[in-house]
């Protein structure tokens, strides 16, 4: 069967790989959609230090169970629509022992440290398979990236009635927005793309700020009132926004970093103490985050129409990556449809 391969920086090809068959305890999934992730783009650009080449990308997955190996649990059946938890943890490190496998020291993610799913079939352990009824296959491929944003909201301990600022309106930032709204928070989002801000407003953001034209600090001060925002979630991964999050958050508030800066960041550390703020990292997501996103998407069936920028066929997958690389600001989420049979 054909698989899309990132062969090296700026090099893509289709290559033939053996069609898999499920071993004991595994499920074989026929892929319907794969979402391109920022990690895939960085792998294509040669900027992902976790990737060795060649690498099949793809960890934002939807599909159907095509076959089950011996010993498969009874709740799984051939023909079910599913999404996949694409993280593989070691079970032995401190994070795993604390019940936080998403932060596993030795984590391997599909499409990054191990082969991804951009092919017709993939086999995975049954415990990674999440069956989902009543949702479009297209939207199932949104669960993983949105869950990363939901996890950042959980790390921020967002509560009903709080004011939350989200820096960045890519798909992870939109996930944080939706997660915060789901908890009953008021939200202000910041980006430099008018199109992305429009998407955020369509998804329920209370205030949208264009950082290329507006004074972000003044807008946040107006939004936060006398207390200021209780939480700021950084989903850009830039030096400026890392620093800005500290400046914007209220005293005794929480800053969560879900993006990561590509270079060292210098801080005015006195604000850590004077404000007595909590600074937290957020990595990946958990099965619980997946379930929360699934519940959200079931009750908001139009969200995918807002979030997805482009759907390309499998044959068009290389060009879709090239186009995204050339103009990343033009896309929020690029989806690859494997065979055109799914809705």
PDB file of N, CA and C in Angstrom, residues 65 110 146 175 213 259 311:
ATOM      1  N   UNK A  65     -12.604   0.511  12.189  1.00  0.00           N
ATOM      2  CA  UNK A  65     -11.951  -0.757  12.480  1.00  0.00           C
ATOM      3  C   UNK A  65     -12.185  -1.705  11.308  1.00  0.00           C
ATOM      4  N   UNK A 110       3.054   8.854  17.334  1.00  0.00           N
ATOM      5  CA  UNK A 110       2.950   8.435  15.934  1.00  0.00           C
ATOM      6  C   UNK A 110       3.249   9.619  15.017  1.00  0.00           C
ATOM      7  N   UNK A 146      -7.465  19.392  19.124  1.00  0.00           N
ATOM      8  CA  UNK A 146      -8.276  20.168  20.061  1.00  0.00           C
ATOM      9  C   UNK A 146      -8.047  19.717  21.499  1.00  0.00           C
ATOM     10  N   UNK A 175      -8.535  25.150  20.426  1.00  0.00           N
ATOM     11  CA  UNK A 175      -8.893  24.131  21.406  1.00  0.00           C
ATOM     12  C   UNK A 175      -8.929  24.696  22.815  1.00  0.00           C
ATOM     13  N   UNK A 213      -2.381  45.341  14.963  1.00  0.00           N
ATOM     14  CA  UNK A 213      -2.998  46.676  14.825  1.00  0.00           C
ATOM     15  C   UNK A 213      -3.459  47.274  16.140  1.00  0.00           C
ATOM     16  N   UNK A 259       2.539  26.225  23.719  1.00  0.00           N
ATOM     17  CA  UNK A 259       3.518  26.404  22.657  1.00  0.00           C
ATOM     18  C   UNK A 259       4.906  26.341  23.283  1.00  0.00           C
ATOM     19  N   UNK A 311      -9.359  20.671   2.753  1.00  0.00           N
ATOM     20  CA  UNK A 311      -9.367  19.212   2.683  1.00  0.00           C
ATOM     21  C   UNK A 311      -8.765  18.813   1.347  1.00  0.00           C
TER      22      UNK A 311
END
